[in-house]
mmCIF file with all atom_site columns, C-alpha atoms in Angstrom:
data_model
loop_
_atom_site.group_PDB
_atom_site.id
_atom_site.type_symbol
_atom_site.label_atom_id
_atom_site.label_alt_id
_atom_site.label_comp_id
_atom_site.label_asym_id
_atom_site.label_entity_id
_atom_site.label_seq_id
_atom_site.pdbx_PDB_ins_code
_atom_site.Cartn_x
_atom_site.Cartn_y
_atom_site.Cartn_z
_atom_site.occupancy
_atom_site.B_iso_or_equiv
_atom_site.pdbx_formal_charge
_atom_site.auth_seq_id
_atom_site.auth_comp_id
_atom_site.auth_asym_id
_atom_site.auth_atom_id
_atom_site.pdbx_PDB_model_num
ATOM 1  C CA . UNK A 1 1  ? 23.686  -22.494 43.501  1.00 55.00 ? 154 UNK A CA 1
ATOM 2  C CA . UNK A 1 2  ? 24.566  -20.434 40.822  1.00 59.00 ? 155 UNK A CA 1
ATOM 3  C CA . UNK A 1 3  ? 24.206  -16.514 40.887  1.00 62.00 ? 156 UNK A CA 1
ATOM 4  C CA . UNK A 1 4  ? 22.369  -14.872 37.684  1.00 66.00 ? 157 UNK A CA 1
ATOM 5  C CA . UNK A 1 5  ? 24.044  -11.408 37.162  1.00 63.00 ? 158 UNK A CA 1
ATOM 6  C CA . UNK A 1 6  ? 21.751  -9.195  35.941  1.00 67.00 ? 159 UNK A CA 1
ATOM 7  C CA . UNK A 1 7  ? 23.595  -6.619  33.616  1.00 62.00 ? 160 UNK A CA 1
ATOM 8  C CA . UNK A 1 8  ? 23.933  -5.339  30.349  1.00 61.00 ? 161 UNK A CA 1
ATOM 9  C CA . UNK A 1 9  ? 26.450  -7.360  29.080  1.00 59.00 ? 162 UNK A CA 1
ATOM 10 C CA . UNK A 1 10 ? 23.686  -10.538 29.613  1.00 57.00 ? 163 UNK A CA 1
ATOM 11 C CA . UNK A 1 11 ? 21.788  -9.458  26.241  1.00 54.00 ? 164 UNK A CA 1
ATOM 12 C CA . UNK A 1 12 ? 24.788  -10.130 23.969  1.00 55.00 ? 165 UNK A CA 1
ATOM 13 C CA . UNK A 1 13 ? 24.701  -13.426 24.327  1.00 54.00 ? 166 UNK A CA 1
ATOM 14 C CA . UNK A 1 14 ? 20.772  -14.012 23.960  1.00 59.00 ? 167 UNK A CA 1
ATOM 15 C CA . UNK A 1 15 ? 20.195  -14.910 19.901  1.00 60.00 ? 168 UNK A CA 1
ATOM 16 C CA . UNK A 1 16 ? 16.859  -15.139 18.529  1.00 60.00 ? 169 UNK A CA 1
ATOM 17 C CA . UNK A 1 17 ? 16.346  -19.237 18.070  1.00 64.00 ? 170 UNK A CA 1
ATOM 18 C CA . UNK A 1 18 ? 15.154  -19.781 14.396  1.00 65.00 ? 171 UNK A CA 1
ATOM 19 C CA . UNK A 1 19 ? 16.670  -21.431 10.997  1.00 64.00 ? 172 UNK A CA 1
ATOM 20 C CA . UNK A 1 20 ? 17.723  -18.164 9.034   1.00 64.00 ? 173 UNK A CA 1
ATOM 21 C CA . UNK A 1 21 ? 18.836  -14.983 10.215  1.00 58.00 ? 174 UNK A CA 1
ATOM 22 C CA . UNK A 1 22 ? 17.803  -12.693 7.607   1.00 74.00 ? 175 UNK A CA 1
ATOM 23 C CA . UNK A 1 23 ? 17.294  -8.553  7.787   1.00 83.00 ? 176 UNK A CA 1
ATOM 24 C CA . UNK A 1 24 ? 13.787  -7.945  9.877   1.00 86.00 ? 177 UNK A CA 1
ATOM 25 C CA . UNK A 1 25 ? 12.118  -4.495  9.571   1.00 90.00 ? 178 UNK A CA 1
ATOM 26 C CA . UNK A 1 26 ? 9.990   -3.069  11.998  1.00 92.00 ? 179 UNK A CA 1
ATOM 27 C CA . UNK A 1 27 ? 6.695   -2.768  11.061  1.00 92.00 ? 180 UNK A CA 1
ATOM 28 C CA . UNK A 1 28 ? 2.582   -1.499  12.604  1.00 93.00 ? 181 UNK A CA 1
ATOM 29 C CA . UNK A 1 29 ? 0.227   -4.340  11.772  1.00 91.00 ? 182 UNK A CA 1
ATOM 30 C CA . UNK A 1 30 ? -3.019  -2.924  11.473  1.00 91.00 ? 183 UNK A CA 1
ATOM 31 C CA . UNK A 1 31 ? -5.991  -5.277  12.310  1.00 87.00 ? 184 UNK A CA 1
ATOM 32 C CA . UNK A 1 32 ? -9.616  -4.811  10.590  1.00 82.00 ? 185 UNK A CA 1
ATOM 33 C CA . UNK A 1 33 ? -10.820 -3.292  13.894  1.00 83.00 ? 186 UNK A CA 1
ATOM 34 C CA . UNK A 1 34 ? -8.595  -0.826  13.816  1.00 86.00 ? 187 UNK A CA 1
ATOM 35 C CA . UNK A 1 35 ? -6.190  -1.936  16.853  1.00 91.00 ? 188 UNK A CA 1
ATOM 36 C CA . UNK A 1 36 ? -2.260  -2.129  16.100  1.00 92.00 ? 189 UNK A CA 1
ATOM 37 C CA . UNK A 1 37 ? 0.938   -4.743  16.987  1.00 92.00 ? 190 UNK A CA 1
ATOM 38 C CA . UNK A 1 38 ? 4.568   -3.801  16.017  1.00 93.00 ? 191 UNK A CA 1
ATOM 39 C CA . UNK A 1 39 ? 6.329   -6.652  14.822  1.00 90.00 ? 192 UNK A CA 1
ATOM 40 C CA . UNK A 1 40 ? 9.085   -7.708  12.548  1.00 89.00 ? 193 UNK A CA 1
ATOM 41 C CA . UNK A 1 41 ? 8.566   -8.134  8.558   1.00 87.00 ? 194 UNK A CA 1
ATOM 42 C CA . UNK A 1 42 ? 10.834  -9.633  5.962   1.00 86.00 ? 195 UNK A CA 1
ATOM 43 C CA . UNK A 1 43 ? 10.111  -6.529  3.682   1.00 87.00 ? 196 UNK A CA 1
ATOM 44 C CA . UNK A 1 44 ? 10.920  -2.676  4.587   1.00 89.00 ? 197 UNK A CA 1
ATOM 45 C CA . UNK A 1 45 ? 6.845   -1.234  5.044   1.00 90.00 ? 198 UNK A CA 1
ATOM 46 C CA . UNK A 1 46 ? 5.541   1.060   7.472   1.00 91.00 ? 199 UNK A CA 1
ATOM 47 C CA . UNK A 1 47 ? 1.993   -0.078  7.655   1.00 91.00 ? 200 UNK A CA 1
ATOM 48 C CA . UNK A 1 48 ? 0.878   -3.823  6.995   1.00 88.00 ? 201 UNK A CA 1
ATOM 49 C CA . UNK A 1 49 ? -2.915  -4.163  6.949   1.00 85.00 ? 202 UNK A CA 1
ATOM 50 C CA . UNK A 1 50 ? -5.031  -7.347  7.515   1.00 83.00 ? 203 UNK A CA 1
ATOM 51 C CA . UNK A 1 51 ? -7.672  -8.063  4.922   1.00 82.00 ? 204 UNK A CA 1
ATOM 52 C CA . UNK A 1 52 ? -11.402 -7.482  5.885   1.00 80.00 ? 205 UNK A CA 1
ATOM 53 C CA . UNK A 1 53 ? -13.714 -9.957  6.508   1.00 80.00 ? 206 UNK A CA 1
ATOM 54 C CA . UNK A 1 54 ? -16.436 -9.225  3.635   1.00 80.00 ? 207 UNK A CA 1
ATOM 55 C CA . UNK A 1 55 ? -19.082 -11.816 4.987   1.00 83.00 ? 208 UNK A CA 1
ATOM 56 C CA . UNK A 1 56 ? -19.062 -10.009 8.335   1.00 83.00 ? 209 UNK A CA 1
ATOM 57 C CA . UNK A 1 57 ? -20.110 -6.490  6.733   1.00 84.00 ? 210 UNK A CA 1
ATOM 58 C CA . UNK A 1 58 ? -23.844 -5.367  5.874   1.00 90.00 ? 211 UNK A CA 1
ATOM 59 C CA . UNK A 1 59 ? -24.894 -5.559  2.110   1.00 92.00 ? 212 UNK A CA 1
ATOM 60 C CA . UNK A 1 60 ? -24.652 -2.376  1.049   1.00 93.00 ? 213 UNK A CA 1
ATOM 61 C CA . UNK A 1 61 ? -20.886 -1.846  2.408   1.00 89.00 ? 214 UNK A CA 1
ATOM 62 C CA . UNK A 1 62 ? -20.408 -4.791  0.824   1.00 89.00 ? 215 UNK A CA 1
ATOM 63 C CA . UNK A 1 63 ? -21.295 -3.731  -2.541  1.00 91.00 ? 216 UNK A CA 1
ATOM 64 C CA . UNK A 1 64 ? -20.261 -0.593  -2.423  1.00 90.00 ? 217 UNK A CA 1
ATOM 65 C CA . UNK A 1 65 ? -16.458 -1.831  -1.211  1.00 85.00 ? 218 UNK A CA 1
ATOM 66 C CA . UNK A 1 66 ? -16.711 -4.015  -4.597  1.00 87.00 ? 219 UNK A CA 1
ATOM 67 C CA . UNK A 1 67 ? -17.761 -1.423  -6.854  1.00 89.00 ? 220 UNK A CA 1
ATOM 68 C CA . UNK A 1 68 ? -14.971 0.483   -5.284  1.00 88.00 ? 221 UNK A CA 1
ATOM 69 C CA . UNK A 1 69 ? -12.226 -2.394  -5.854  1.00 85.00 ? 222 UNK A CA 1
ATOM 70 C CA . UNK A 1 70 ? -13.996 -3.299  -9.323  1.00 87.00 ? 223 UNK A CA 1
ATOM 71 C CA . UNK A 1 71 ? -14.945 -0.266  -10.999 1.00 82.00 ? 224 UNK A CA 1
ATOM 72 C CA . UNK A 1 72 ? -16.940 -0.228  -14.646 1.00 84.00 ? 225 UNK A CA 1
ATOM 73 C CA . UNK A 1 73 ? -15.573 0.144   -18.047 1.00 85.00 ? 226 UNK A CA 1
ATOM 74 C CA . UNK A 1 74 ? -14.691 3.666   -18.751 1.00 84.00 ? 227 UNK A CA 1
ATOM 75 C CA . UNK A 1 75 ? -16.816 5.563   -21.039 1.00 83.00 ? 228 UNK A CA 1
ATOM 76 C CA . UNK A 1 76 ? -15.630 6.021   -24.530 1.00 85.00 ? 229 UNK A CA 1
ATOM 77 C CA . UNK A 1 77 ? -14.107 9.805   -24.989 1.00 82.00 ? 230 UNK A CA 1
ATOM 78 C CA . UNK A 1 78 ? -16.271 11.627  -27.631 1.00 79.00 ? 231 UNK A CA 1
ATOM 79 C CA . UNK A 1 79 ? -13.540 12.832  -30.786 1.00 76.00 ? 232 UNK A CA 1
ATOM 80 C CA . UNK A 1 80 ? -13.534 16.401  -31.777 1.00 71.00 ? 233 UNK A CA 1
ATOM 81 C CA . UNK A 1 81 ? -14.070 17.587  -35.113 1.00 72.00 ? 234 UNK A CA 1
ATOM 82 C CA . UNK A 1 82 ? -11.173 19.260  -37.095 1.00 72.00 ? 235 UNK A CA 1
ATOM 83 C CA . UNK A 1 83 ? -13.820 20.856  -38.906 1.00 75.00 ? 236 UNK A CA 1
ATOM 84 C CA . UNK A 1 84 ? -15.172 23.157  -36.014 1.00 74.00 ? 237 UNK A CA 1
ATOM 85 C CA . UNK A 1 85 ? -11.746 24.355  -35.616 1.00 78.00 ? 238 UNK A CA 1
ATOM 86 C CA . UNK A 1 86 ? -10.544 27.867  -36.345 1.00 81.00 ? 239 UNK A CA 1
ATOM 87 C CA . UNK A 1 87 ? -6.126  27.157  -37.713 1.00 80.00 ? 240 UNK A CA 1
ATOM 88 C CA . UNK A 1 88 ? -6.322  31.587  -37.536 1.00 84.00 ? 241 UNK A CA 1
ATOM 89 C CA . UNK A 1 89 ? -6.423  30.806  -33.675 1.00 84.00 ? 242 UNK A CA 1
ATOM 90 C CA . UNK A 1 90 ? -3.349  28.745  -33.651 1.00 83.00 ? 243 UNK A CA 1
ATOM 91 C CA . UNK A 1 91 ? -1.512  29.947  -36.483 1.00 85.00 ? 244 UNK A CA 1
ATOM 92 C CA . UNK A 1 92 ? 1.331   31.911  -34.337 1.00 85.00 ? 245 UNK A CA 1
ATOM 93 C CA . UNK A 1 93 ? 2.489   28.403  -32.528 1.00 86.00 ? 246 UNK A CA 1
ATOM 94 C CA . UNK A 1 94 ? 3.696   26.885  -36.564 1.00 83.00 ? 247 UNK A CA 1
ATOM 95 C CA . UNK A 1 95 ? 7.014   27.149  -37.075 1.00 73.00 ? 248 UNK A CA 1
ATOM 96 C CA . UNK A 1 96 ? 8.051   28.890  -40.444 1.00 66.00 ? 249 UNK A CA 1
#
């Protein structure tokens, strides 16, 4: 039988087995319930978060999680009047 040497020269020749052998970054995966896996990700990020199951969640965190991600139309801005406006007040920023 064949000895196995145990040393470090045995991890040089260990590959990982797959088709391409592109640039992996390290990377926390977050899950929903909060619990966290380092793995390896195509693209340089620190945290990668799992989407949330929205079915699983009680109505009102429901809707309140889709009026956060959707909000409403933004309210028009009222105009000022140029004719409420004093030009002494501002008359030392003109150039002459």
């Amino acid at each position: 039988t064949a000895s196995i040497r145990r040393n470090s020269n045995r991890v040089a020749v260990s590959h990982l087995h797959r088709q391409q052998y592109g640039r992996l970054y390290p990377v926390l995966l977050v899950h929903t319930d909060g619990s966290t896996i380092r793995l390896r990700y195509k693209e340089p990020k620190r945290i990668l978060m799992l989407p949330l199951d929205s079915s699983a969640l009680p109505e009102a965190e429901r809707k309140a999680r889709l009026r956060k991600q959707f909000p409403g139309k933004p309210k028009p801005r009222m105009e000022e009047d140029i004719q409420g406006i004093d030009l002494d007040t501002y008359k030392r920023f003109w150039k002459k």
